[in-house]
Amino acid sequence: MQVSDNLRQQSDQLDALLARCECLVTAEAMQTAYARLAGEINQRLAGHLPVVLAVMNGGLISAGQLLPRLAFPLELSYLHATRYRGATTGGALKWLAQPDIELAGREVLLVDDILDEGTTLAAVREWCIDAGAARVWIAVATDKQHDRKVPGLTADFCGVSVPDRYIFGEGMDYHGYFRNLPGIHVLPEGE
């Protein structure tokens, strides 16, 4: 029963942390942002038969929110490239899965949870271009406001802008947890 006690203690610690956190963007505000984002994507990509690639794991929530709102034919796949692997700061890029759809000559829409520094998204975008994509679009639920972004990298479609703080929820995690939280939460200052 040692494992169960450890898991219960960890769960209690995570619940206590969440209770101290501030909700930066409500679930309702995020739903409004997803609806607006989908409207913008519908205007730009309808009639292009794009490939939509969810960038795992964070992009799973954003893709799940956006896909039912997209009113045009598309192909869907995913890719998994990460720099975090449960940490709060990024390291070297590691590919875990590449999409199984041919990208040559196609419009590609990358869907992710956040544009932070953009190292991962820039590498994924370049990989898509190297695979022959005609154009690569980037849609993110959140865009973190700071000056450390990869030069020239911007999101074509953005749900909300957030301050330069450690955030989680809506696909973004805290040490692997809380991706499932509706809304965007921020750690207390100094934690």
PDB file of N, CA, C and O in Angstrom, residues 51-102:
ATOM      1  N   VAL A  51      -4.230  19.546 -44.146  1.00  0.00           N
ATOM      2  CA  VAL A  51      -3.866  18.530 -43.161  1.00  0.00           C
ATOM      3  C   VAL A  51      -3.750  19.269 -41.833  1.00  0.00           C
ATOM      4  O   VAL A  51      -3.010  20.244 -41.730  1.00  0.00           O
ATOM      5  N   VAL A  52      -4.492  18.826 -40.838  1.00  0.00           N
ATOM      6  CA  VAL A  52      -4.416  19.405 -39.506  1.00  0.00           C
ATOM      7  C   VAL A  52      -3.585  18.455 -38.651  1.00  0.00           C
ATOM      8  O   VAL A  52      -3.887  17.263 -38.556  1.00  0.00           O
ATOM      9  N   LEU A  53      -2.526  19.001 -38.058  1.00  0.00           N
ATOM     10  CA  LEU A  53      -1.643  18.204 -37.209  1.00  0.00           C
ATOM     11  C   LEU A  53      -1.705  18.726 -35.781  1.00  0.00           C
ATOM     12  O   LEU A  53      -1.323  19.869 -35.516  1.00  0.00           O
ATOM     13  N   ALA A  54      -2.206  17.902 -34.873  1.00  0.00           N
ATOM     14  CA  ALA A  54      -2.191  18.242 -33.452  1.00  0.00           C
ATOM     15  C   ALA A  54      -0.785  17.979 -32.937  1.00  0.00           C
ATOM     16  O   ALA A  54      -0.225  16.903 -33.150  1.00  0.00           O
ATOM     17  N   VAL A  55      -0.210  18.973 -32.294  1.00  0.00           N
ATOM     18  CA  VAL A  55       1.125  18.833 -31.713  1.00  0.00           C
ATOM     19  C   VAL A  55       0.929  18.307 -30.293  1.00  0.00           C
ATOM     20  O   VAL A  55       0.436  19.020 -29.414  1.00  0.00           O
ATOM     21  N   MET A  56       1.295  17.054 -30.094  1.00  0.00           N
ATOM     22  CA  MET A  56       1.061  16.400 -28.804  1.00  0.00           C
ATOM     23  C   MET A  56       2.117  16.807 -27.793  1.00  0.00           C
ATOM     24  O   MET A  56       3.212  17.150 -28.163  1.00  0.00           O
ATOM     25  N   ASN A  57       1.816  16.733 -26.535  1.00  0.00           N
ATOM     26  CA  ASN A  57       0.552  16.394 -25.922  1.00  0.00           C
ATOM     27  C   ASN A  57      -0.345  17.623 -25.776  1.00  0.00           C
ATOM     28  O   ASN A  57      -1.567  17.511 -25.765  1.00  0.00           O
ATOM     29  N   GLY A  58       0.251  18.782 -25.619  1.00  0.00           N
ATOM     30  CA  GLY A  58      -0.507  19.988 -25.346  1.00  0.00           C
ATOM     31  C   GLY A  58      -1.543  20.327 -26.384  1.00  0.00           C
ATOM     32  O   GLY A  58      -2.634  20.798 -26.056  1.00  0.00           O
ATOM     33  N   GLY A  59      -1.262  20.109 -27.645  1.00  0.00           N
ATOM     34  CA  GLY A  59      -2.181  20.456 -28.716  1.00  0.00           C
ATOM     35  C   GLY A  59      -3.416  19.578 -28.785  1.00  0.00           C
ATOM     36  O   GLY A  59      -4.356  19.900 -29.511  1.00  0.00           O
ATOM     37  N   LEU A  60      -3.452  18.506 -28.023  1.00  0.00           N
ATOM     38  CA  LEU A  60      -4.607  17.607 -28.022  1.00  0.00           C
ATOM     39  C   LEU A  60      -5.868  18.344 -27.573  1.00  0.00           C
ATOM     40  O   LEU A  60      -6.924  18.235 -28.207  1.00  0.00           O
ATOM     41  N   ILE A  61      -5.758  19.110 -26.506  1.00  0.00           N
ATOM     42  CA  ILE A  61      -6.924  19.834 -25.992  1.00  0.00           C
ATOM     43  C   ILE A  61      -7.360  20.903 -27.003  1.00  0.00           C
ATOM     44  O   ILE A  61      -8.542  21.010 -27.328  1.00  0.00           O
ATOM     45  N   SER A  62      -6.411  21.689 -27.496  1.00  0.00           N
ATOM     46  CA  SER A  62      -6.745  22.742 -28.475  1.00  0.00           C
ATOM     47  C   SER A  62      -7.378  22.143 -29.728  1.00  0.00           C
ATOM     48  O   SER A  62      -8.371  22.662 -30.243  1.00  0.00           O
ATOM     49  N   ALA A  63      -6.801  21.059 -30.237  1.00  0.00           N
ATOM     50  CA  ALA A  63      -7.364  20.408 -31.427  1.00  0.00           C
ATOM     51  C   ALA A  63      -8.764  19.880 -31.133  1.00  0.00           C
ATOM     52  O   ALA A  63      -9.673  20.024 -31.967  1.00  0.00           O
ATOM     53  N   GLY A  64      -8.950  19.302 -29.959  1.00  0.00           N
ATOM     54  CA  GLY A  64     -10.270  18.790 -29.585  1.00  0.00           C
ATOM     55  C   GLY A  64     -11.317  19.882 -29.499  1.00  0.00           C
ATOM     56  O   GLY A  64     -12.491  19.657 -29.794  1.00  0.00           O
ATOM     57  N   GLN A  65     -10.906  21.074 -29.108  1.00  0.00           N
ATOM     58  CA  GLN A  65     -11.830  22.200 -29.036  1.00  0.00           C
ATOM     59  C   GLN A  65     -12.106  22.793 -30.424  1.00  0.00           C
ATOM     60  O   GLN A  65     -13.218  23.234 -30.699  1.00  0.00           O
ATOM     61  N   LEU A  66     -11.089  22.816 -31.272  1.00  0.00           N
ATOM     62  CA  LEU A  66     -11.227  23.453 -32.585  1.00  0.00           C
ATOM     63  C   LEU A  66     -11.871  22.570 -33.651  1.00  0.00           C
ATOM     64  O   LEU A  66     -12.682  23.052 -34.447  1.00  0.00           O
ATOM     65  N   LEU A  67     -11.491  21.315 -33.710  1.00  0.00           N
ATOM     66  CA  LEU A  67     -11.927  20.457 -34.822  1.00  0.00           C
ATOM     67  C   LEU A  67     -13.438  20.414 -35.035  1.00  0.00           C
ATOM     68  O   LEU A  67     -13.891  20.541 -36.185  1.00  0.00           O
ATOM     69  N   PRO A  68     -14.264  20.265 -34.002  1.00  0.00           N
ATOM     70  CA  PRO A  68     -15.718  20.240 -34.258  1.00  0.00           C
ATOM     71  C   PRO A  68     -16.254  21.563 -34.790  1.00  0.00           C
ATOM     72  O   PRO A  68     -17.353  21.613 -35.332  1.00  0.00           O
ATOM     73  N   ARG A  69     -15.485  22.619 -34.662  1.00  0.00           N
ATOM     74  CA  ARG A  69     -15.915  23.941 -35.119  1.00  0.00           C
ATOM     75  C   ARG A  69     -15.420  24.255 -36.536  1.00  0.00           C
ATOM     76  O   ARG A  69     -15.777  25.287 -37.088  1.00  0.00           O
ATOM     77  N   LEU A  70     -14.597  23.407 -37.100  1.00  0.00           N
ATOM     78  CA  LEU A  70     -14.081  23.637 -38.451  1.00  0.00           C
ATOM     79  C   LEU A  70     -15.074  23.041 -39.445  1.00  0.00           C
ATOM     80  O   LEU A  70     -15.379  21.862 -39.394  1.00  0.00           O
ATOM     81  N   ALA A  71     -15.534  23.877 -40.349  1.00  0.00           N
ATOM     82  CA  ALA A  71     -16.647  23.519 -41.232  1.00  0.00           C
ATOM     83  C   ALA A  71     -16.184  23.227 -42.652  1.00  0.00           C
ATOM     84  O   ALA A  71     -16.808  23.677 -43.609  1.00  0.00           O
ATOM     85  N   PHE A  72     -15.094  22.488 -42.797  1.00  0.00           N
ATOM     86  CA  PHE A  72     -14.593  22.150 -44.119  1.00  0.00           C
ATOM     87  C   PHE A  72     -13.897  20.795 -44.047  1.00  0.00           C
ATOM     88  O   PHE A  72     -13.481  20.360 -42.977  1.00  0.00           O
ATOM     89  N   PRO A  73     -13.760  20.109 -45.194  1.00  0.00           N
ATOM     90  CA  PRO A  73     -13.066  18.831 -45.203  1.00  0.00           C
ATOM     91  C   PRO A  73     -11.581  19.022 -44.857  1.00  0.00           C
ATOM     92  O   PRO A  73     -10.961  19.995 -45.292  1.00  0.00           O
ATOM     93  N   LEU A  74     -11.066  18.105 -44.090  1.00  0.00           N
ATOM     94  CA  LEU A  74      -9.657  18.145 -43.705  1.00  0.00           C
ATOM     95  C   LEU A  74      -9.196  16.738 -43.380  1.00  0.00           C
ATOM     96  O   LEU A  74     -10.003  15.837 -43.174  1.00  0.00           O
ATOM     97  N   GLU A  75      -7.885  16.561 -43.381  1.00  0.00           N
ATOM     98  CA  GLU A  75      -7.307  15.316 -42.890  1.00  0.00           C
ATOM     99  C   GLU A  75      -6.636  15.633 -41.567  1.00  0.00           C
ATOM    100  O   GLU A  75      -6.064  16.708 -41.393  1.00  0.00           O
ATOM    101  N   LEU A  76      -6.705  14.682 -40.650  1.00  0.00           N
ATOM    102  CA  LEU A  76      -6.184  14.888 -39.312  1.00  0.00           C
ATOM    103  C   LEU A  76      -5.132  13.842 -38.978  1.00  0.00           C
ATOM    104  O   LEU A  76      -5.302  12.659 -39.254  1.00  0.00           O
ATOM    105  N   SER A  77      -4.053  14.318 -38.377  1.00  0.00           N
ATOM    106  CA  SER A  77      -3.047  13.417 -37.812  1.00  0.00           C
ATOM    107  C   SER A  77      -2.424  14.151 -36.632  1.00  0.00           C
ATOM    108  O   SER A  77      -2.923  15.196 -36.207  1.00  0.00           O
ATOM    109  N   TYR A  78      -1.368  13.601 -36.140  1.00  0.00           N
ATOM    110  CA  TYR A  78      -0.692  14.216 -35.004  1.00  0.00           C
ATOM    111  C   TYR A  78       0.801  14.027 -35.150  1.00  0.00           C
ATOM    112  O   TYR A  78       1.284  13.225 -35.950  1.00  0.00           O
ATOM    113  N   LEU A  79       1.523  14.786 -34.379  1.00  0.00           N
ATOM    114  CA  LEU A  79       2.956  14.579 -34.251  1.00  0.00           C
ATOM    115  C   LEU A  79       3.308  14.838 -32.801  1.00  0.00           C
ATOM    116  O   LEU A  79       2.538  15.452 -32.057  1.00  0.00           O
ATOM    117  N   HIS A  80       4.421  14.297 -32.400  1.00  0.00           N
ATOM    118  CA  HIS A  80       4.848  14.485 -31.022  1.00  0.00           C
ATOM    119  C   HIS A  80       6.333  14.797 -31.012  1.00  0.00           C
ATOM    120  O   HIS A  80       7.156  13.941 -31.270  1.00  0.00           O
ATOM    121  N   ALA A  81       6.616  16.047 -30.782  1.00  0.00           N
ATOM    122  CA  ALA A  81       7.990  16.516 -30.617  1.00  0.00           C
ATOM    123  C   ALA A  81       7.992  17.338 -29.341  1.00  0.00           C
ATOM    124  O   ALA A  81       7.096  18.144 -29.113  1.00  0.00           O
ATOM    125  N   THR A  82       8.955  17.126 -28.488  1.00  0.00           N
ATOM    126  CA  THR A  82       8.940  17.791 -27.192  1.00  0.00           C
ATOM    127  C   THR A  82      10.318  18.271 -26.785  1.00  0.00           C
ATOM    128  O   THR A  82      11.325  17.719 -27.199  1.00  0.00           O
ATOM    129  N   ARG A  83      10.321  19.294 -25.969  1.00  0.00           N
ATOM    130  CA  ARG A  83      11.546  19.775 -25.330  1.00  0.00           C
ATOM    131  C   ARG A  83      11.405  19.703 -23.821  1.00  0.00           C
ATOM    132  O   ARG A  83      12.343  19.947 -23.101  1.00  0.00           O
ATOM    133  N   TYR A  84      10.212  19.397 -23.315  1.00  0.00           N
ATOM    134  CA  TYR A  84       9.957  19.527 -21.883  1.00  0.00           C
ATOM    135  C   TYR A  84       9.980  18.203 -21.129  1.00  0.00           C
ATOM    136  O   TYR A  84      10.581  18.106 -20.068  1.00  0.00           O
ATOM    137  N   ARG A  85       9.282  17.190 -21.644  1.00  0.00           N
ATOM    138  CA  ARG A  85       9.213  15.878 -21.002  1.00  0.00           C
ATOM    139  C   ARG A  85       8.965  15.975 -19.489  1.00  0.00           C
ATOM    140  O   ARG A  85       9.669  15.397 -18.680  1.00  0.00           O
ATOM    141  N   GLY A  86       7.961  16.771 -19.095  1.00  0.00           N
ATOM    142  CA  GLY A  86       7.567  16.889 -17.697  1.00  0.00           C
ATOM    143  C   GLY A  86       8.288  17.975 -16.933  1.00  0.00           C
ATOM    144  O   GLY A  86       7.914  18.311 -15.819  1.00  0.00           O
ATOM    145  N   ALA A  87       9.329  18.566 -17.507  1.00  0.00           N
ATOM    146  CA  ALA A  87      10.057  19.635 -16.828  1.00  0.00           C
ATOM    147  C   ALA A  87       9.368  20.976 -17.072  1.00  0.00           C
ATOM    148  O   ALA A  87       8.494  21.096 -17.921  1.00  0.00           O
ATOM    149  N   THR A  88       9.767  21.996 -16.316  1.00  0.00           N
ATOM    150  CA  THR A  88       9.175  23.325 -16.490  1.00  0.00           C
ATOM    151  C   THR A  88       9.971  24.188 -17.449  1.00  0.00           C
ATOM    152  O   THR A  88       9.529  25.256 -17.835  1.00  0.00           O
ATOM    153  N   THR A  89      11.159  23.752 -17.850  1.00  0.00           N
ATOM    154  CA  THR A  89      11.943  24.470 -18.856  1.00  0.00           C
ATOM    155  C   THR A  89      12.349  23.491 -19.940  1.00  0.00           C
ATOM    156  O   THR A  89      12.515  22.299 -19.691  1.00  0.00           O
ATOM    157  N   GLY A  90      12.527  24.004 -21.153  1.00  0.00           N
ATOM    158  CA  GLY A  90      12.792  23.150 -22.307  1.00  0.00           C
ATOM    159  C   GLY A  90      14.246  22.750 -22.449  1.00  0.00           C
ATOM    160  O   GLY A  90      15.149  23.459 -22.022  1.00  0.00           O
ATOM    161  N   GLY A  91      14.451  21.590 -23.061  1.00  0.00           N
ATOM    162  CA  GLY A  91      15.785  21.088 -23.381  1.00  0.00           C
ATOM    163  C   GLY A  91      15.886  20.854 -24.873  1.00  0.00           C
ATOM    164  O   GLY A  91      15.271  21.558 -25.663  1.00  0.00           O
ATOM    165  N   ALA A  92      16.637  19.843 -25.263  1.00  0.00           N
ATOM    166  CA  ALA A  92      16.817  19.507 -26.675  1.00  0.00           C
ATOM    167  C   ALA A  92      15.526  18.913 -27.246  1.00  0.00           C
ATOM    168  O   ALA A  92      14.784  18.222 -26.544  1.00  0.00           O
ATOM    169  N   LEU A  93      15.257  19.191 -28.514  1.00  0.00           N
ATOM    170  CA  LEU A  93      14.067  18.670 -29.188  1.00  0.00           C
ATOM    171  C   LEU A  93      14.193  17.167 -29.383  1.00  0.00           C
ATOM    172  O   LEU A  93      15.217  16.677 -29.835  1.00  0.00           O
ATOM    173  N   LYS A  94      13.138  16.453 -29.050  1.00  0.00           N
ATOM    174  CA  LYS A  94      13.089  15.007 -29.236  1.00  0.00           C
ATOM    175  C   LYS A  94      11.801  14.652 -29.976  1.00  0.00           C
ATOM    176  O   LYS A  94      10.716  15.024 -29.557  1.00  0.00           O
ATOM    177  N   TRP A  95      11.941  13.939 -31.098  1.00  0.00           N
ATOM    178  CA  TRP A  95      10.784  13.478 -31.872  1.00  0.00           C
ATOM    179  C   TRP A  95      10.312  12.157 -31.285  1.00  0.00           C
ATOM    180  O   TRP A  95      11.079  11.215 -31.171  1.00  0.00           O
ATOM    181  N   LEU A  96       9.016  12.077 -30.963  1.00  0.00           N
ATOM    182  CA  LEU A  96       8.421  10.849 -30.455  1.00  0.00           C
ATOM    183  C   LEU A  96       7.505  10.196 -31.483  1.00  0.00           C
ATOM    184  O   LEU A  96       7.326   8.994 -31.472  1.00  0.00           O
ATOM    185  N   ALA A  97       6.904  11.010 -32.365  1.00  0.00           N
ATOM    186  CA  ALA A  97       6.047  10.478 -33.436  1.00  0.00           C
ATOM    187  C   ALA A  97       5.920  11.522 -34.545  1.00  0.00           C
ATOM    188  O   ALA A  97       5.774  12.704 -34.264  1.00  0.00           O
ATOM    189  N   GLN A  98       5.989  11.044 -35.774  1.00  0.00           N
ATOM    190  CA  GLN A  98       5.808  11.918 -36.928  1.00  0.00           C
ATOM    191  C   GLN A  98       4.496  11.547 -37.618  1.00  0.00           C
ATOM    192  O   GLN A  98       4.046  10.408 -37.526  1.00  0.00           O
ATOM    193  N   PRO A  99       3.857  12.507 -38.303  1.00  0.00           N
ATOM    194  CA  PRO A  99       2.558  12.224 -38.916  1.00  0.00           C
ATOM    195  C   PRO A  99       2.664  11.175 -40.014  1.00  0.00           C
ATOM    196  O   PRO A  99       3.701  11.021 -40.649  1.00  0.00           O
ATOM    197  N   ASP A 100       1.553  10.481 -40.235  1.00  0.00           N
ATOM    198  CA  ASP A 100       1.512   9.414 -41.232  1.00  0.00           C
ATOM    199  C   ASP A 100       0.809   9.841 -42.518  1.00  0.00           C
ATOM    200  O   ASP A 100       0.458   9.010 -43.342  1.00  0.00           O
ATOM    201  N   ILE A 101       0.600  11.139 -42.684  1.00  0.00           N
ATOM    202  CA  ILE A 101      -0.066  11.676 -43.880  1.00  0.00           C
ATOM    203  C   ILE A 101       0.972  12.385 -44.740  1.00  0.00           C
ATOM    204  O   ILE A 101       1.812  13.115 -44.230  1.00  0.00           O
ATOM    205  N   GLU A 102       0.886  12.178 -46.036  1.00  0.00           N
ATOM    206  CA  GLU A 102       1.771  12.857 -46.987  1.00  0.00           C
ATOM    207  C   GLU A 102       1.489  14.352 -46.956  1.00  0.00           C
ATOM    208  O   GLU A 102       0.354  14.787 -47.106  1.00  0.00           O
TER     209      GLU A 102
END
